PDB file of C-alpha atoms in Angstrom:
ATOM      1  CA  UNK A   1     -11.808  23.527 -24.340  1.00  0.00           C
ATOM      2  CA  UNK A   2     -15.309  22.103 -24.459  1.00  0.00           C
ATOM      3  CA  UNK A   3     -13.988  18.529 -24.484  1.00  0.00           C
ATOM      4  CA  UNK A   4     -12.240  19.036 -21.149  1.00  0.00           C
ATOM      5  CA  UNK A   5     -15.403  20.488 -19.615  1.00  0.00           C
ATOM      6  CA  UNK A   6     -17.526  17.584 -20.849  1.00  0.00           C
ATOM      7  CA  UNK A   7     -14.949  15.011 -19.725  1.00  0.00           C
ATOM      8  CA  UNK A   8     -14.578  16.660 -16.315  1.00  0.00           C
ATOM      9  CA  UNK A   9     -18.316  16.787 -15.560  1.00  0.00           C
ATOM     10  CA  UNK A  10     -18.974  13.300 -16.901  1.00  0.00           C
ATOM     11  CA  UNK A  11     -15.902  12.098 -15.018  1.00  0.00           C
ATOM     12  CA  UNK A  12     -17.277  13.406 -11.727  1.00  0.00           C
ATOM     13  CA  UNK A  13     -20.608  11.666 -12.367  1.00  0.00           C
ATOM     14  CA  UNK A  14     -18.866   8.429 -13.300  1.00  0.00           C
ATOM     15  CA  UNK A  15     -16.569   8.667 -10.266  1.00  0.00           C
ATOM     16  CA  UNK A  16     -19.500   8.940  -7.870  1.00  0.00           C
ATOM     17  CA  UNK A  17     -21.544   6.215  -9.582  1.00  0.00           C
ATOM     18  CA  UNK A  18     -18.545   3.910  -9.973  1.00  0.00           C
ATOM     19  CA  UNK A  19     -17.533   4.168  -6.314  1.00  0.00           C
ATOM     20  CA  UNK A  20     -21.086   3.668  -5.075  1.00  0.00           C
ATOM     21  CA  UNK A  21     -21.948   0.731  -7.332  1.00  0.00           C
ATOM     22  CA  UNK A  22     -18.457  -0.777  -7.110  1.00  0.00           C
ATOM     23  CA  UNK A  23     -18.679  -0.856  -3.320  1.00  0.00           C
ATOM     24  CA  UNK A  24     -22.240  -2.132  -3.468  1.00  0.00           C
ATOM     25  CA  UNK A  25     -21.359  -5.029  -5.767  1.00  0.00           C
ATOM     26  CA  UNK A  26     -17.962  -5.936  -4.311  1.00  0.00           C
ATOM     27  CA  UNK A  27     -17.831  -9.307  -2.545  1.00  0.00           C
ATOM     28  CA  UNK A  28     -21.562  -9.762  -3.080  1.00  0.00           C
ATOM     29  CA  UNK A  29     -23.243 -12.857  -4.418  1.00  0.00           C
ATOM     30  CA  UNK A  30     -26.883 -12.847  -5.422  1.00  0.00           C
ATOM     31  CA  UNK A  31     -29.092 -14.095  -8.202  1.00  0.00           C
ATOM     32  CA  UNK A  32     -28.880 -11.826 -11.225  1.00  0.00           C
ATOM     33  CA  UNK A  33     -25.534 -10.239 -10.317  1.00  0.00           C
ATOM     34  CA  UNK A  34     -23.873 -11.476 -13.513  1.00  0.00           C
ATOM     35  CA  UNK A  35     -26.701 -10.032 -15.614  1.00  0.00           C
ATOM     36  CA  UNK A  36     -26.506  -6.644 -13.858  1.00  0.00           C
ATOM     37  CA  UNK A  37     -22.724  -6.442 -14.191  1.00  0.00           C
ATOM     38  CA  UNK A  38     -22.972  -7.380 -17.843  1.00  0.00           C
ATOM     39  CA  UNK A  39     -25.286  -4.406 -18.348  1.00  0.00           C
ATOM     40  CA  UNK A  40     -22.811  -2.155 -16.515  1.00  0.00           C
ATOM     41  CA  UNK A  41     -19.943  -3.274 -18.751  1.00  0.00           C
ATOM     42  CA  UNK A  42     -21.881  -3.423 -22.022  1.00  0.00           C
ATOM     43  CA  UNK A  43     -20.930   0.107 -23.246  1.00  0.00           C
ATOM     44  CA  UNK A  44     -17.309  -1.024 -23.174  1.00  0.00           C
ATOM     45  CA  UNK A  45     -17.845  -3.448 -26.053  1.00  0.00           C
ATOM     46  CA  UNK A  46     -20.852  -2.006 -27.868  1.00  0.00           C
ATOM     47  CA  UNK A  47     -20.175  -0.049 -31.069  1.00  0.00           C
ATOM     48  CA  UNK A  48     -20.457   3.676 -30.220  1.00  0.00           C
ATOM     49  CA  UNK A  49     -23.220   4.063 -32.795  1.00  0.00           C
ATOM     50  CA  UNK A  50     -25.291   1.451 -30.947  1.00  0.00           C
ATOM     51  CA  UNK A  51     -24.768   3.318 -27.680  1.00  0.00           C
ATOM     52  CA  UNK A  52     -25.769   6.570 -29.370  1.00  0.00           C
ATOM     53  CA  UNK A  53     -28.853   4.938 -30.858  1.00  0.00           C
ATOM     54  CA  UNK A  54     -29.929   3.593 -27.464  1.00  0.00           C
ATOM     55  CA  UNK A  55     -29.441   7.021 -25.867  1.00  0.00           C
ATOM     56  CA  UNK A  56     -31.648   8.557 -28.549  1.00  0.00           C
ATOM     57  CA  UNK A  57     -34.312   5.915 -27.884  1.00  0.00           C
ATOM     58  CA  UNK A  58     -34.117   6.415 -24.101  1.00  0.00           C
ATOM     59  CA  UNK A  59     -34.027  10.221 -24.116  1.00  0.00           C
ATOM     60  CA  UNK A  60     -35.894  10.938 -27.346  1.00  0.00           C
ATOM     61  CA  UNK A  61     -39.048  13.014 -27.340  1.00  0.00           C
ATOM     62  CA  UNK A  62     -41.255   9.940 -27.620  1.00  0.00           C
ATOM     63  CA  UNK A  63     -39.770   8.221 -24.572  1.00  0.00           C
ATOM     64  CA  UNK A  64     -41.002   8.708 -20.963  1.00  0.00           C
ATOM     65  CA  UNK A  65     -37.554   9.912 -19.855  1.00  0.00           C
ATOM     66  CA  UNK A  66     -37.295  12.329 -22.769  1.00  0.00           C
ATOM     67  CA  UNK A  67     -40.788  13.710 -22.180  1.00  0.00           C
ATOM     68  CA  UNK A  68     -40.049  14.178 -18.481  1.00  0.00           C
ATOM     69  CA  UNK A  69     -36.818  16.071 -19.232  1.00  0.00           C
ATOM     70  CA  UNK A  70     -38.628  18.273 -21.746  1.00  0.00           C
ATOM     71  CA  UNK A  71     -41.436  18.952 -19.261  1.00  0.00           C
ATOM     72  CA  UNK A  72     -38.999  19.941 -16.486  1.00  0.00           C
ATOM     73  CA  UNK A  73     -36.455  21.890 -18.539  1.00  0.00           C
ATOM     74  CA  UNK A  74     -38.711  22.968 -21.447  1.00  0.00           C
ATOM     75  CA  UNK A  75     -36.325  21.488 -24.007  1.00  0.00           C
ATOM     76  CA  UNK A  76     -35.083  18.142 -25.190  1.00  0.00           C
ATOM     77  CA  UNK A  77     -31.770  16.906 -23.835  1.00  0.00           C
ATOM     78  CA  UNK A  78     -30.693  15.824 -27.319  1.00  0.00           C
ATOM     79  CA  UNK A  79     -28.207  18.051 -29.152  1.00  0.00           C
ATOM     80  CA  UNK A  80     -27.300  19.895 -25.962  1.00  0.00           C
ATOM     81  CA  UNK A  81     -24.144  20.150 -23.857  1.00  0.00           C
ATOM     82  CA  UNK A  82     -25.714  17.759 -21.374  1.00  0.00           C
ATOM     83  CA  UNK A  83     -26.221  15.188 -24.119  1.00  0.00           C
ATOM     84  CA  UNK A  84     -22.460  15.194 -24.677  1.00  0.00           C
ATOM     85  CA  UNK A  85     -21.930  14.718 -20.931  1.00  0.00           C
ATOM     86  CA  UNK A  86     -24.396  11.817 -20.788  1.00  0.00           C
ATOM     87  CA  UNK A  87     -22.872  10.080 -23.806  1.00  0.00           C
ATOM     88  CA  UNK A  88     -19.351  10.443 -22.407  1.00  0.00           C
ATOM     89  CA  UNK A  89     -20.421   9.237 -18.965  1.00  0.00           C
ATOM     90  CA  UNK A  90     -22.148   6.149 -20.344  1.00  0.00           C
ATOM     91  CA  UNK A  91     -19.118   4.959 -22.312  1.00  0.00           C
ATOM     92  CA  UNK A  92     -16.660   5.808 -19.511  1.00  0.00           C
ATOM     93  CA  UNK A  93     -18.607   4.257 -16.632  1.00  0.00           C
ATOM     94  CA  UNK A  94     -17.489   0.615 -17.142  1.00  0.00           C
ATOM     95  CA  UNK A  95     -13.825   1.529 -16.627  1.00  0.00           C
ATOM     96  CA  UNK A  96     -14.553   3.336 -13.364  1.00  0.00           C
ATOM     97  CA  UNK A  97     -16.905   0.668 -12.078  1.00  0.00           C
ATOM     98  CA  UNK A  98     -14.575  -2.249 -12.788  1.00  0.00           C
ATOM     99  CA  UNK A  99     -11.573  -0.496 -11.282  1.00  0.00           C
ATOM    100  CA  UNK A 100     -13.428   0.593  -8.126  1.00  0.00           C
ATOM    101  CA  UNK A 101     -14.966  -2.843  -7.610  1.00  0.00           C
ATOM    102  CA  UNK A 102     -11.576  -4.511  -7.980  1.00  0.00           C
ATOM    103  CA  UNK A 103     -10.124  -2.127  -5.415  1.00  0.00           C
ATOM    104  CA  UNK A 104     -12.882  -2.777  -2.899  1.00  0.00           C
ATOM    105  CA  UNK A 105     -12.669  -6.544  -3.396  1.00  0.00           C
ATOM    106  CA  UNK A 106      -8.942  -6.454  -2.632  1.00  0.00           C
ATOM    107  CA  UNK A 107      -9.536  -5.083   0.882  1.00  0.00           C
ATOM    108  CA  UNK A 108      -8.740  -7.586   3.611  1.00  0.00           C
ATOM    109  CA  UNK A 109     -11.989  -8.458   5.374  1.00  0.00           C
ATOM    110  CA  UNK A 110     -10.098  -8.802   8.659  1.00  0.00           C
ATOM    111  CA  UNK A 111      -9.408  -5.071   8.571  1.00  0.00           C
ATOM    112  CA  UNK A 112     -13.084  -4.166   8.138  1.00  0.00           C
ATOM    113  CA  UNK A 113     -14.019  -6.773  10.729  1.00  0.00           C
ATOM    114  CA  UNK A 114     -11.630  -5.224  13.263  1.00  0.00           C
ATOM    115  CA  UNK A 115     -13.081  -1.777  12.554  1.00  0.00           C
ATOM    116  CA  UNK A 116     -16.577  -3.092  13.189  1.00  0.00           C
ATOM    117  CA  UNK A 117     -15.458  -4.587  16.492  1.00  0.00           C
ATOM    118  CA  UNK A 118     -14.084  -1.168  17.440  1.00  0.00           C
ATOM    119  CA  UNK A 119     -17.545   0.312  16.850  1.00  0.00           C
ATOM    120  CA  UNK A 120     -17.268   1.792  13.355  1.00  0.00           C
ATOM    121  CA  UNK A 121     -20.590   2.188  11.567  1.00  0.00           C
ATOM    122  CA  UNK A 122     -21.212   1.639   7.841  1.00  0.00           C
ATOM    123  CA  UNK A 123     -20.506   5.270   6.897  1.00  0.00           C
ATOM    124  CA  UNK A 124     -17.254   5.324   8.863  1.00  0.00           C
ATOM    125  CA  UNK A 125     -16.178   2.012   7.339  1.00  0.00           C
ATOM    126  CA  UNK A 126     -16.819   3.377   3.871  1.00  0.00           C
ATOM    127  CA  UNK A 127     -15.137   6.764   4.338  1.00  0.00           C
ATOM    128  CA  UNK A 128     -12.194   5.878   6.577  1.00  0.00           C
ATOM    129  CA  UNK A 129     -11.454   2.246   5.728  1.00  0.00           C
ATOM    130  CA  UNK A 130     -12.780   1.253   2.292  1.00  0.00           C
ATOM    131  CA  UNK A 131     -12.032   4.463   0.374  1.00  0.00           C
ATOM    132  CA  UNK A 132      -8.425   4.888   1.619  1.00  0.00           C
ATOM    133  CA  UNK A 133      -7.563   1.217   1.030  1.00  0.00           C
ATOM    134  CA  UNK A 134      -9.054   1.227  -2.468  1.00  0.00           C
ATOM    135  CA  UNK A 135      -7.756   4.704  -3.330  1.00  0.00           C
ATOM    136  CA  UNK A 136      -5.165   3.607  -5.905  1.00  0.00           C
ATOM    137  CA  UNK A 137      -7.766   1.634  -7.827  1.00  0.00           C
ATOM    138  CA  UNK A 138     -10.250   4.512  -7.596  1.00  0.00           C
ATOM    139  CA  UNK A 139      -7.732   7.064  -8.894  1.00  0.00           C
ATOM    140  CA  UNK A 140      -6.727   4.689 -11.692  1.00  0.00           C
ATOM    141  CA  UNK A 141     -10.364   4.232 -12.684  1.00  0.00           C
ATOM    142  CA  UNK A 142     -10.970   7.978 -12.545  1.00  0.00           C
ATOM    143  CA  UNK A 143      -8.039   8.720 -14.861  1.00  0.00           C
ATOM    144  CA  UNK A 144      -8.949   5.983 -17.348  1.00  0.00           C
ATOM    145  CA  UNK A 145     -12.628   6.962 -17.418  1.00  0.00           C
ATOM    146  CA  UNK A 146     -11.701  10.632 -17.894  1.00  0.00           C
ATOM    147  CA  UNK A 147      -9.472   9.656 -20.822  1.00  0.00           C
ATOM    148  CA  UNK A 148     -12.286   7.553 -22.307  1.00  0.00           C
ATOM    149  CA  UNK A 149     -14.783  10.395 -21.898  1.00  0.00           C
ATOM    150  CA  UNK A 150     -12.343  12.823 -23.496  1.00  0.00           C
ATOM    151  CA  UNK A 151     -11.965  10.619 -26.557  1.00  0.00           C
ATOM    152  CA  UNK A 152     -15.626   9.685 -27.038  1.00  0.00           C
ATOM    153  CA  UNK A 153     -16.813  10.257 -30.594  1.00  0.00           C
ATOM    154  CA  UNK A 154     -19.553   8.004 -32.013  1.00  0.00           C
ATOM    155  CA  UNK A 155     -22.195   8.136 -29.310  1.00  0.00           C
ATOM    156  CA  UNK A 156     -21.587  11.856 -28.767  1.00  0.00           C
ATOM    157  CA  UNK A 157     -21.939  12.657 -32.464  1.00  0.00           C
ATOM    158  CA  UNK A 158     -25.247  10.782 -32.689  1.00  0.00           C
ATOM    159  CA  UNK A 159     -26.770  11.970 -29.419  1.00  0.00           C
ATOM    160  CA  UNK A 160     -25.297  15.453 -28.976  1.00  0.00           C
ATOM    161  CA  UNK A 161     -24.524  16.383 -32.555  1.00  0.00           C
ATOM    162  CA  UNK A 162     -21.683  18.601 -33.717  1.00  0.00           C
ATOM    163  CA  UNK A 163     -22.637  22.164 -32.856  1.00  0.00           C
ATOM    164  CA  UNK A 164     -19.536  24.419 -32.658  1.00  0.00           C
ATOM    165  CA  UNK A 165     -19.167  26.023 -29.240  1.00  0.00           C
ATOM    166  CA  UNK A 166     -22.002  23.930 -27.832  1.00  0.00           C
ATOM    167  CA  UNK A 167     -21.559  20.223 -28.423  1.00  0.00           C
ATOM    168  CA  UNK A 168     -18.498  19.988 -30.672  1.00  0.00           C
ATOM    169  CA  UNK A 169     -15.865  18.035 -28.763  1.00  0.00           C
ATOM    170  CA  UNK A 170     -12.271  17.490 -29.884  1.00  0.00           C
ATOM    171  CA  UNK A 171     -12.903  14.121 -31.591  1.00  0.00           C
ATOM    172  CA  UNK A 172     -15.776  15.532 -33.661  1.00  0.00           C
ATOM    173  CA  UNK A 173     -13.747  18.659 -34.404  1.00  0.00           C
ATOM    174  CA  UNK A 174     -10.926  16.432 -35.721  1.00  0.00           C
ATOM    175  CA  UNK A 175     -13.378  14.617 -37.970  1.00  0.00           C
ATOM    176  CA  UNK A 176     -14.782  17.874 -39.363  1.00  0.00           C
ATOM    177  CA  UNK A 177     -11.315  19.401 -39.797  1.00  0.00           C
ATOM    178  CA  UNK A 178     -10.128  16.334 -41.716  1.00  0.00           C
ATOM    179  CA  UNK A 179     -13.291  16.237 -43.817  1.00  0.00           C
ATOM    180  CA  UNK A 180     -12.905  19.906 -44.758  1.00  0.00           C
ATOM    181  CA  UNK A 181      -9.187  19.573 -45.508  1.00  0.00           C
ATOM    182  CA  UNK A 182      -8.023  21.725 -42.577  1.00  0.00           C
ATOM    183  CA  UNK A 183      -5.002  19.530 -41.772  1.00  0.00           C
ATOM    184  CA  UNK A 184      -3.329  22.160 -39.587  1.00  0.00           C
ATOM    185  CA  UNK A 185      -6.261  22.221 -37.163  1.00  0.00           C
ATOM    186  CA  UNK A 186      -6.609  18.438 -37.341  1.00  0.00           C
ATOM    187  CA  UNK A 187      -2.961  17.911 -36.450  1.00  0.00           C
ATOM    188  CA  UNK A 188      -3.158  20.467 -33.631  1.00  0.00           C
ATOM    189  CA  UNK A 189      -6.140  18.695 -32.075  1.00  0.00           C
ATOM    190  CA  UNK A 190      -4.642  15.251 -32.615  1.00  0.00           C
ATOM    191  CA  UNK A 191      -1.361  16.297 -30.999  1.00  0.00           C
ATOM    192  CA  UNK A 192      -3.244  17.757 -28.030  1.00  0.00           C
ATOM    193  CA  UNK A 193      -5.286  14.570 -27.558  1.00  0.00           C
ATOM    194  CA  UNK A 194      -2.199  12.367 -27.822  1.00  0.00           C
ATOM    195  CA  UNK A 195      -0.341  14.514 -25.312  1.00  0.00           C
ATOM    196  CA  UNK A 196      -3.163  14.525 -22.774  1.00  0.00           C
ATOM    197  CA  UNK A 197      -3.805  10.792 -23.179  1.00  0.00           C
ATOM    198  CA  UNK A 198      -0.098   9.978 -22.852  1.00  0.00           C
ATOM    199  CA  UNK A 199       0.209  11.964 -19.634  1.00  0.00           C
ATOM    200  CA  UNK A 200      -2.847  10.288 -18.137  1.00  0.00           C
ATOM    201  CA  UNK A 201      -1.620   6.803 -19.009  1.00  0.00           C
ATOM    202  CA  UNK A 202       1.792   7.702 -17.571  1.00  0.00           C
ATOM    203  CA  UNK A 203       0.070   8.778 -14.360  1.00  0.00           C
ATOM    204  CA  UNK A 204      -1.810   5.454 -14.200  1.00  0.00           C
ATOM    205  CA  UNK A 205       1.456   3.532 -14.652  1.00  0.00           C
ATOM    206  CA  UNK A 206       3.098   5.467 -11.822  1.00  0.00           C
ATOM    207  CA  UNK A 207       0.118   4.912  -9.511  1.00  0.00           C
ATOM    208  CA  UNK A 208       0.078   1.175 -10.208  1.00  0.00           C
ATOM    209  CA  UNK A 209       3.835   0.980  -9.813  1.00  0.00           C
TER     210      UNK A 209
END
C-alpha cells in the first residue's frame, strides 16, 4: 500500500530529525528557544490546508528551494511521491520531537555525569546512555508520528495531489471513494486504517505501561 510506504519513509526521516533536535534542545536554555520550539510544533495545530499552502510556497517553482530541486532532479517536487513524504513528515514531526525531547529531559544528569567521569565522549554518551534511557519515549514518538503520517490528508492532497498509484494515499482514496459512491472500497479502507491505528495506539499504551 502506498500509504504505508509514504508513512514508513517519512517516519524514518522524522525519527532521525526528532531524536537529533530533541536531544539538542533538551535541558537547554537560550534566547529564542521558545520561538524555535513553537515553529517545530506549529504543524500540530495549523489547519492541514495551511500547511499544504506553505509547502507549495516553499517548494513551488518560483521559490529558491523549488528551483534548486528542479535544477538537480529536472522536475518539480510537487505532485510526486516525495511530495507526499514531505507533507507527511512535516505534520508528523511535532509528535516525534516532543516525545524524544521529553525522554531526554527525563534522564538523570547524575548518570550522564558519572559516564563523563569514566571517560565517555559525546558520541558514546548519546549512543550508549541517552538513547537507551530515552528509548521508551523515542519508540512512543515513532509510533505516534507514523500513525499521524499514515492518516495525513489535507496537506498531502494540496502538495502531492491525488494521482492513483503515485501519490494517492489511503485518506485521499477514502475521500474519492466516498465522493464517487464506492462505499465498499471506502469501508474497506476505513476499516484498514482503524485497525492499523488501533494496534499502534495499543502498542503505545503497552510501552507506557
